[in-house]
Amino acid sequence: MSVSSHEVRFSLPSLEVAAKVWGNPDGLPVIGLHGWLDNAATFDRIAPLLNDVHLVALDLPGHGLSGHMPAAGYSLWQQAATVLQVAENLGWKRFALLGHSMGAIISGVLAGSLPERIMGACLIDGLLPFTSEAEDAPKQMARFFAASLALESKRKPVYDSVDKAIQARAKGSNTDISNEAVKILVERGLMPDNGGWTWRTDPQLMLPSPMRFTSNHAVAFIEAITSPTCLVLANQGVMHKHPQVLDRIERFQNIELHQLDGGHHLHLEEPASEVATIFDSFFRKLT
């Protein structure tokens, strides 16, 4: 695939969605979905290494250069619906998915719900969402209400240089991530503000979810996937911090599993070429 990319915009009914595009329009149609608080640049290192793929990597709503959703607009299913709207805009009745973290979870929701439309999915260090059981729902909703009211009084931080924003992003990450990887993401995630720089990200993305899948819900989506699926897990990533989740993932018979050394953003760091090689081979089987 060409090293260079170009920008596109999708004018959807409720908002505009931005994307980076790589590859030949005649290649395998693939929609790329980044992780929480990241953006389409998350695929900058592996996209040029994928052959015969037409990759449209989205800035999901509330992220990067895309528009923001109305209040409480960032559930997994609402984000998944946005992906389908983009696919309709492209005229893609069938397509593959490339997802990292939250984007991998959204990919699982789509593949489990609409197997007739998803040709296959490549996932990076993500599969099952955070879950809670039905009896926890009132407390979860209460947390959402309290955080929503408190959000009105909060202001986004303003940094006097891009370097300080990079340092803050690296320090504030819940996962280990190199400064080089952060630089790739920050370039698309900042905007000028009062002589400095602040995040484009919608502050609502920091709110706790009002509702979560139960564990049975989450597993049901993954077990409903019938299209080929390839999952790369990072040995020092998110899943390995939750052994019970890792154990469950290893039991899914419908998923081709690879485990590589690296952190949660391993596709933006040293193992990127290994990740790309695995996915390139997988995508070739779909064509």
Coordinates of N, CA and C in Angstrom, one line a residue, residues 152-277:
E152 N -20.2 20.2 33.5 CA -20.5 21.5 33.1 C -19.5 22.5 33.7
S153 N -18.9 22.2 34.8 CA -18.0 23.2 35.5 C -16.5 22.9 35.1
K154 N -16.3 21.9 34.3 CA -14.9 21.5 34.0 C -14.5 22.2 32.7
R155 N -13.2 22.6 32.6 CA -12.7 23.2 31.4 C -11.5 22.3 30.9
K156 N -11.4 22.3 29.6 CA -10.3 21.6 29.0 C -9.0 22.2 29.3
P157 N -7.9 21.5 29.5 CA -6.6 22.1 29.8 C -6.1 22.7 28.5
V158 N -5.3 23.8 28.7 CA -4.7 24.5 27.6 C -3.2 24.4 27.8
Y159 N -2.4 23.9 26.8 CA -1.0 23.8 26.9 C -0.3 24.9 26.1
D160 N 0.8 25.4 26.6 CA 1.5 26.5 25.8 C 2.4 26.0 24.7
S161 N 2.5 24.6 24.6 CA 3.3 24.1 23.5 C 2.8 22.7 23.2
V162 N 3.0 22.2 22.0 CA 2.6 20.8 21.6 C 3.4 19.8 22.4
D163 N 4.7 20.1 22.7 CA 5.5 19.2 23.5 C 4.9 18.9 24.9
K164 N 4.3 20.0 25.5 CA 3.7 19.8 26.8 C 2.4 19.0 26.7
A165 N 1.7 19.1 25.6 CA 0.5 18.3 25.4 C 0.9 16.8 25.2
I166 N 2.0 16.6 24.5 CA 2.5 15.2 24.3 C 2.9 14.6 25.6
Q167 N 3.6 15.4 26.5 CA 4.0 14.9 27.8 C 2.7 14.6 28.6
A168 N 1.7 15.4 28.6 CA 0.5 15.2 29.4 C -0.2 14.0 28.9
R169 N -0.3 13.8 27.6 CA -1.0 12.6 27.0 C -0.3 11.3 27.4
A170 N 1.1 11.3 27.3 CA 1.8 10.1 27.7 C 1.7 9.8 29.2
K171 N 1.7 10.9 30.0 CA 1.7 10.7 31.5 C 0.3 10.3 31.9
G172 N -0.7 10.8 31.2 CA -2.1 10.5 31.6 C -2.7 9.2 31.1
S173 N -1.9 8.5 30.2 CA -2.4 7.3 29.6 C -2.6 6.2 30.7
N174 N -3.6 5.4 30.5 CA -3.8 4.3 31.4 C -2.9 3.1 31.0
T175 N -2.2 3.2 29.9 CA -1.3 2.2 29.4 C 0.0 2.8 29.0
D176 N 1.0 2.0 29.0 CA 2.4 2.4 28.6 C 2.4 2.7 27.2
I177 N 2.8 3.9 26.8 CA 2.9 4.3 25.4 C 4.1 5.2 25.2
S178 N 4.9 5.0 24.1 CA 6.1 5.8 23.9 C 5.7 7.2 23.4
N179 N 6.7 8.1 23.6 CA 6.5 9.5 23.1 C 6.3 9.5 21.6
E180 N 7.0 8.7 20.9 CA 6.9 8.6 19.5 C 5.5 8.3 19.0
A181 N 4.9 7.3 19.7 CA 3.5 6.9 19.4 C 2.5 8.0 19.8
V182 N 2.8 8.7 20.9 CA 1.9 9.8 21.3 C 1.9 10.9 20.3
K183 N 3.1 11.2 19.8 CA 3.3 12.3 18.8 C 2.4 12.1 17.6
I184 N 2.3 10.8 17.1 CA 1.4 10.5 16.0 C 0.0 10.8 16.3
L185 N -0.5 10.5 17.5 CA -1.9 10.7 17.8 C -2.2 12.1 18.1
V186 N -1.2 12.8 18.8 CA -1.5 14.2 19.3 C -1.6 15.1 18.1
E187 N -0.9 14.9 17.0 CA -0.9 15.8 15.9 C -2.4 16.0 15.4
R188 N -3.2 14.9 15.4 CA -4.5 15.0 14.9 C -5.5 15.3 16.0
G189 N -5.1 15.3 17.3 CA -6.0 15.4 18.4 C -6.0 16.8 19.1
L190 N -5.1 17.7 18.6 CA -5.1 19.0 19.2 C -5.7 20.1 18.3
M191 N -6.1 21.2 18.9 CA -6.5 22.4 18.2 C -6.0 23.7 18.9
P192 N -5.8 24.8 18.2 CA -5.4 26.0 18.9 C -6.5 26.5 19.8
D193 N -6.0 27.2 20.9 CA -7.0 27.7 21.9 C -6.3 28.8 22.8
N194 N -6.7 30.0 22.7 CA -6.2 31.1 23.5 C -4.6 31.2 23.5
G195 N -4.1 31.1 22.3 CA -2.6 31.2 22.2 C -1.9 29.9 22.6
G196 N -2.6 28.9 22.9 CA -2.0 27.6 23.2 C -2.7 26.4 22.5
W197 N -2.7 25.3 23.1 CA -3.3 24.1 22.4 C -4.1 23.3 23.4
T198 N -5.3 22.8 22.9 CA -6.1 22.0 23.7 C -6.6 20.8 22.9
W199 N -7.3 19.9 23.6 CA -7.8 18.7 22.9 C -9.0 18.9 22.1
R200 N -9.1 18.3 20.9 CA -10.3 18.4 20.1 C -11.4 17.4 20.7
T201 N -10.9 16.5 21.5 CA -11.8 15.4 22.0 C -13.0 16.0 22.7
D202 N -14.2 15.4 22.5 CA -15.4 15.8 23.2 C -15.2 15.4 24.7
P203 N -15.4 16.3 25.6 CA -15.3 16.0 27.1 C -16.2 14.9 27.5
Q204 N -17.4 14.7 26.8 CA -18.3 13.7 27.2 C -17.7 12.3 27.1
L205 N -16.7 12.1 26.3 CA -16.0 10.8 26.2 C -15.4 10.4 27.6
M206 N -15.2 11.3 28.5 CA -14.6 11.0 29.8 C -15.7 10.5 30.8
L207 N -17.0 10.6 30.4 CA -18.0 10.2 31.3 C -18.1 8.7 31.4
P208 N -18.5 8.2 32.6 CA -18.7 6.7 32.7 C -20.0 6.4 31.8
S209 N -20.0 5.2 31.3 CA -21.1 4.7 30.5 C -22.4 4.7 31.4
P210 N -23.5 5.2 30.9 CA -24.8 5.1 31.7 C -25.2 3.6 31.8
M211 N -25.0 2.8 30.7 CA -25.3 1.4 30.7 C -24.2 0.6 30.2
R212 N -24.0 -0.6 30.7 CA -23.0 -1.5 30.2 C -23.6 -2.9 29.8
F213 N -23.0 -3.6 28.9 CA -23.4 -4.9 28.6 C -23.1 -5.8 29.9
T214 N -23.9 -6.8 30.1 CA -23.6 -7.8 31.1 C -22.5 -8.7 30.4
S215 N -21.9 -9.5 31.2 CA -20.9 -10.4 30.7 C -21.5 -11.4 29.7
N216 N -22.8 -11.8 30.0 CA -23.5 -12.7 29.0 C -23.8 -12.0 27.7
H217 N -24.1 -10.7 27.8 CA -24.3 -9.9 26.5 C -23.0 -9.9 25.7
A218 N -21.9 -9.6 26.4 CA -20.6 -9.4 25.7 C -20.2 -10.7 25.0
V219 N -20.3 -11.8 25.7 CA -19.9 -13.1 25.1 C -20.8 -13.5 24.0
A220 N -22.1 -13.2 24.1 CA -23.1 -13.6 23.1 C -22.7 -12.9 21.7
F221 N -22.3 -11.7 21.7 CA -21.8 -11.0 20.5 C -20.6 -11.7 19.9
I222 N -19.7 -12.1 20.7 CA -18.5 -12.7 20.1 C -18.8 -14.1 19.6
E223 N -19.6 -14.8 20.3 CA -20.0 -16.2 19.9 C -20.8 -16.2 18.6
A224 N -21.5 -15.0 18.4 CA -22.3 -14.9 17.2 C -21.5 -14.6 15.9
I225 N -20.2 -14.3 16.1 CA -19.3 -13.9 14.9 C -19.1 -15.2 14.1
T226 N -19.4 -15.1 12.8 CA -19.2 -16.2 11.9 C -18.1 -15.9 10.8
S227 N -17.8 -14.6 10.6 CA -16.8 -14.3 9.6 C -15.4 -14.5 10.2
P228 N -14.4 -14.7 9.4 CA -13.0 -14.9 9.9 C -12.6 -13.7 10.7
T229 N -11.9 -14.0 11.8 CA -11.5 -13.0 12.8 C -10.1 -13.3 13.3
C230 N -9.3 -12.2 13.3 CA -7.9 -12.4 13.8 C -7.6 -11.4 14.9
L231 N -7.2 -11.8 16.0 CA -6.9 -11.0 17.2 C -5.5 -11.0 17.6
V232 N -4.8 -9.9 17.6 CA -3.5 -9.7 18.1 C -3.5 -9.2 19.5
L233 N -3.0 -9.9 20.5 CA -3.0 -9.5 21.9 C -1.6 -9.1 22.2
A234 N -1.5 -8.0 23.0 CA -0.2 -7.5 23.4 C 0.2 -8.1 24.7
N235 N 1.3 -8.8 24.8 CA 1.7 -9.5 26.1 C 1.9 -8.5 27.3
Q236 N 2.1 -7.2 27.0 CA 2.1 -6.3 28.1 C 1.0 -5.3 27.9
G237 N -0.1 -5.7 27.3 CA -1.2 -4.9 27.1 C -2.4 -4.9 28.1
V238 N -3.5 -4.5 27.7 CA -4.7 -4.4 28.6 C -5.2 -5.7 29.0
M239 N -5.3 -6.6 28.0 CA -6.0 -7.9 28.4 C -5.2 -8.7 29.4
H240 N -3.9 -8.6 29.3 CA -3.0 -9.4 30.2 C -3.1 -8.8 31.7
K241 N -3.7 -7.7 31.9 CA -3.9 -7.2 33.2 C -5.2 -7.8 33.8
H242 N -6.0 -8.6 33.0 CA -7.2 -9.2 33.5 C -7.2 -10.7 33.1
P243 N -6.5 -11.5 33.8 CA -6.3 -12.9 33.5 C -7.6 -13.6 33.2
Q244 N -8.7 -13.3 33.9 CA -10.0 -14.0 33.7 C -10.5 -13.7 32.3
V245 N -10.3 -12.4 31.8 CA -10.8 -12.0 30.5 C -9.9 -12.8 29.4
L246 N -8.6 -12.8 29.7 CA -7.7 -13.5 28.8 C -8.1 -14.9 28.6
D247 N -8.4 -15.6 29.7 CA -8.8 -17.0 29.7 C -10.0 -17.2 28.9
R248 N -11.0 -16.3 29.0 CA -12.2 -16.4 28.2 C -11.9 -16.2 26.7
I249 N -11.1 -15.2 26.4 CA -10.7 -15.0 25.0 C -10.1 -16.2 24.4
E250 N -9.2 -16.9 25.1 CA -8.5 -18.0 24.6 C -9.5 -19.2 24.3
R251 N -10.7 -19.2 24.9 CA -11.6 -20.2 24.7 C -12.5 -20.0 23.4
F252 N -12.5 -18.8 22.9 CA -13.3 -18.6 21.7 C -12.7 -19.4 20.5
Q253 N -13.4 -20.3 20.0 CA -12.9 -21.2 18.9 C -13.0 -20.5 17.5
N254 N -13.7 -19.4 17.4 CA -13.9 -18.7 16.1 C -13.0 -17.6 15.9
I255 N -11.9 -17.5 16.7 CA -11.0 -16.4 16.6 C -9.5 -16.9 16.4
E256 N -8.8 -16.4 15.4 CA -7.4 -16.7 15.2 C -6.6 -15.8 16.1
L257 N -5.9 -16.4 17.1 CA -5.3 -15.6 18.2 C -3.8 -15.6 18.0
H258 N -3.2 -14.4 18.1 CA -1.7 -14.2 18.1 C -1.4 -13.4 19.3
Q259 N -0.3 -13.7 19.9 CA 0.2 -12.9 21.1 C 1.6 -12.4 20.8
L260 N 1.8 -11.1 20.9 CA 3.1 -10.5 20.6 C 3.6 -9.7 21.8
D261 N 4.9 -9.6 22.0 CA 5.5 -8.7 23.0 C 5.2 -7.3 22.6
G262 N 4.8 -6.5 23.5 CA 4.5 -5.1 23.3 C 3.4 -4.6 24.2
G263 N 3.2 -3.3 24.2 CA 2.2 -2.6 25.0 C 0.9 -2.5 24.2
H264 N -0.1 -1.8 24.8 CA -1.4 -1.7 24.3 C -1.4 -1.1 22.9
H265 N -0.5 -0.2 22.6 CA -0.4 0.5 21.3 C 0.8 -0.1 20.5
L266 N 0.9 -1.4 20.6 CA 2.0 -2.1 19.9 C 2.0 -1.9 18.4
H267 N 0.9 -1.6 17.8 CA 0.8 -1.3 16.3 C 1.4 0.1 16.0
L268 N 1.7 0.9 17.0 CA 2.3 2.2 16.7 C 3.8 2.2 17.2
E269 N 4.2 1.0 17.7 CA 5.6 1.0 18.2 C 6.4 -0.1 17.5
E270 N 7.4 -0.6 18.2 CA 8.4 -1.5 17.5 C 7.8 -2.7 16.9
P271 N 6.7 -3.4 17.5 CA 6.2 -4.6 16.8 C 5.3 -4.3 15.7
A272 N 5.2 -3.0 15.2 CA 4.2 -2.7 14.2 C 4.3 -3.5 12.9
S273 N 5.5 -3.8 12.5 CA 5.7 -4.5 11.3 C 5.2 -6.0 11.4
E274 N 5.4 -6.5 12.7 CA 4.9 -7.9 12.9 C 3.3 -7.9 12.9
V275 N 2.7 -6.9 13.5 CA 1.3 -6.8 13.4 C 0.8 -6.7 12.0
A276 N 1.5 -5.8 11.2 CA 1.1 -5.6 9.8 C 1.2 -6.9 9.0
T277 N 2.3 -7.7 9.2 CA 2.5 -8.9 8.5 C 1.4 -9.9 8.8

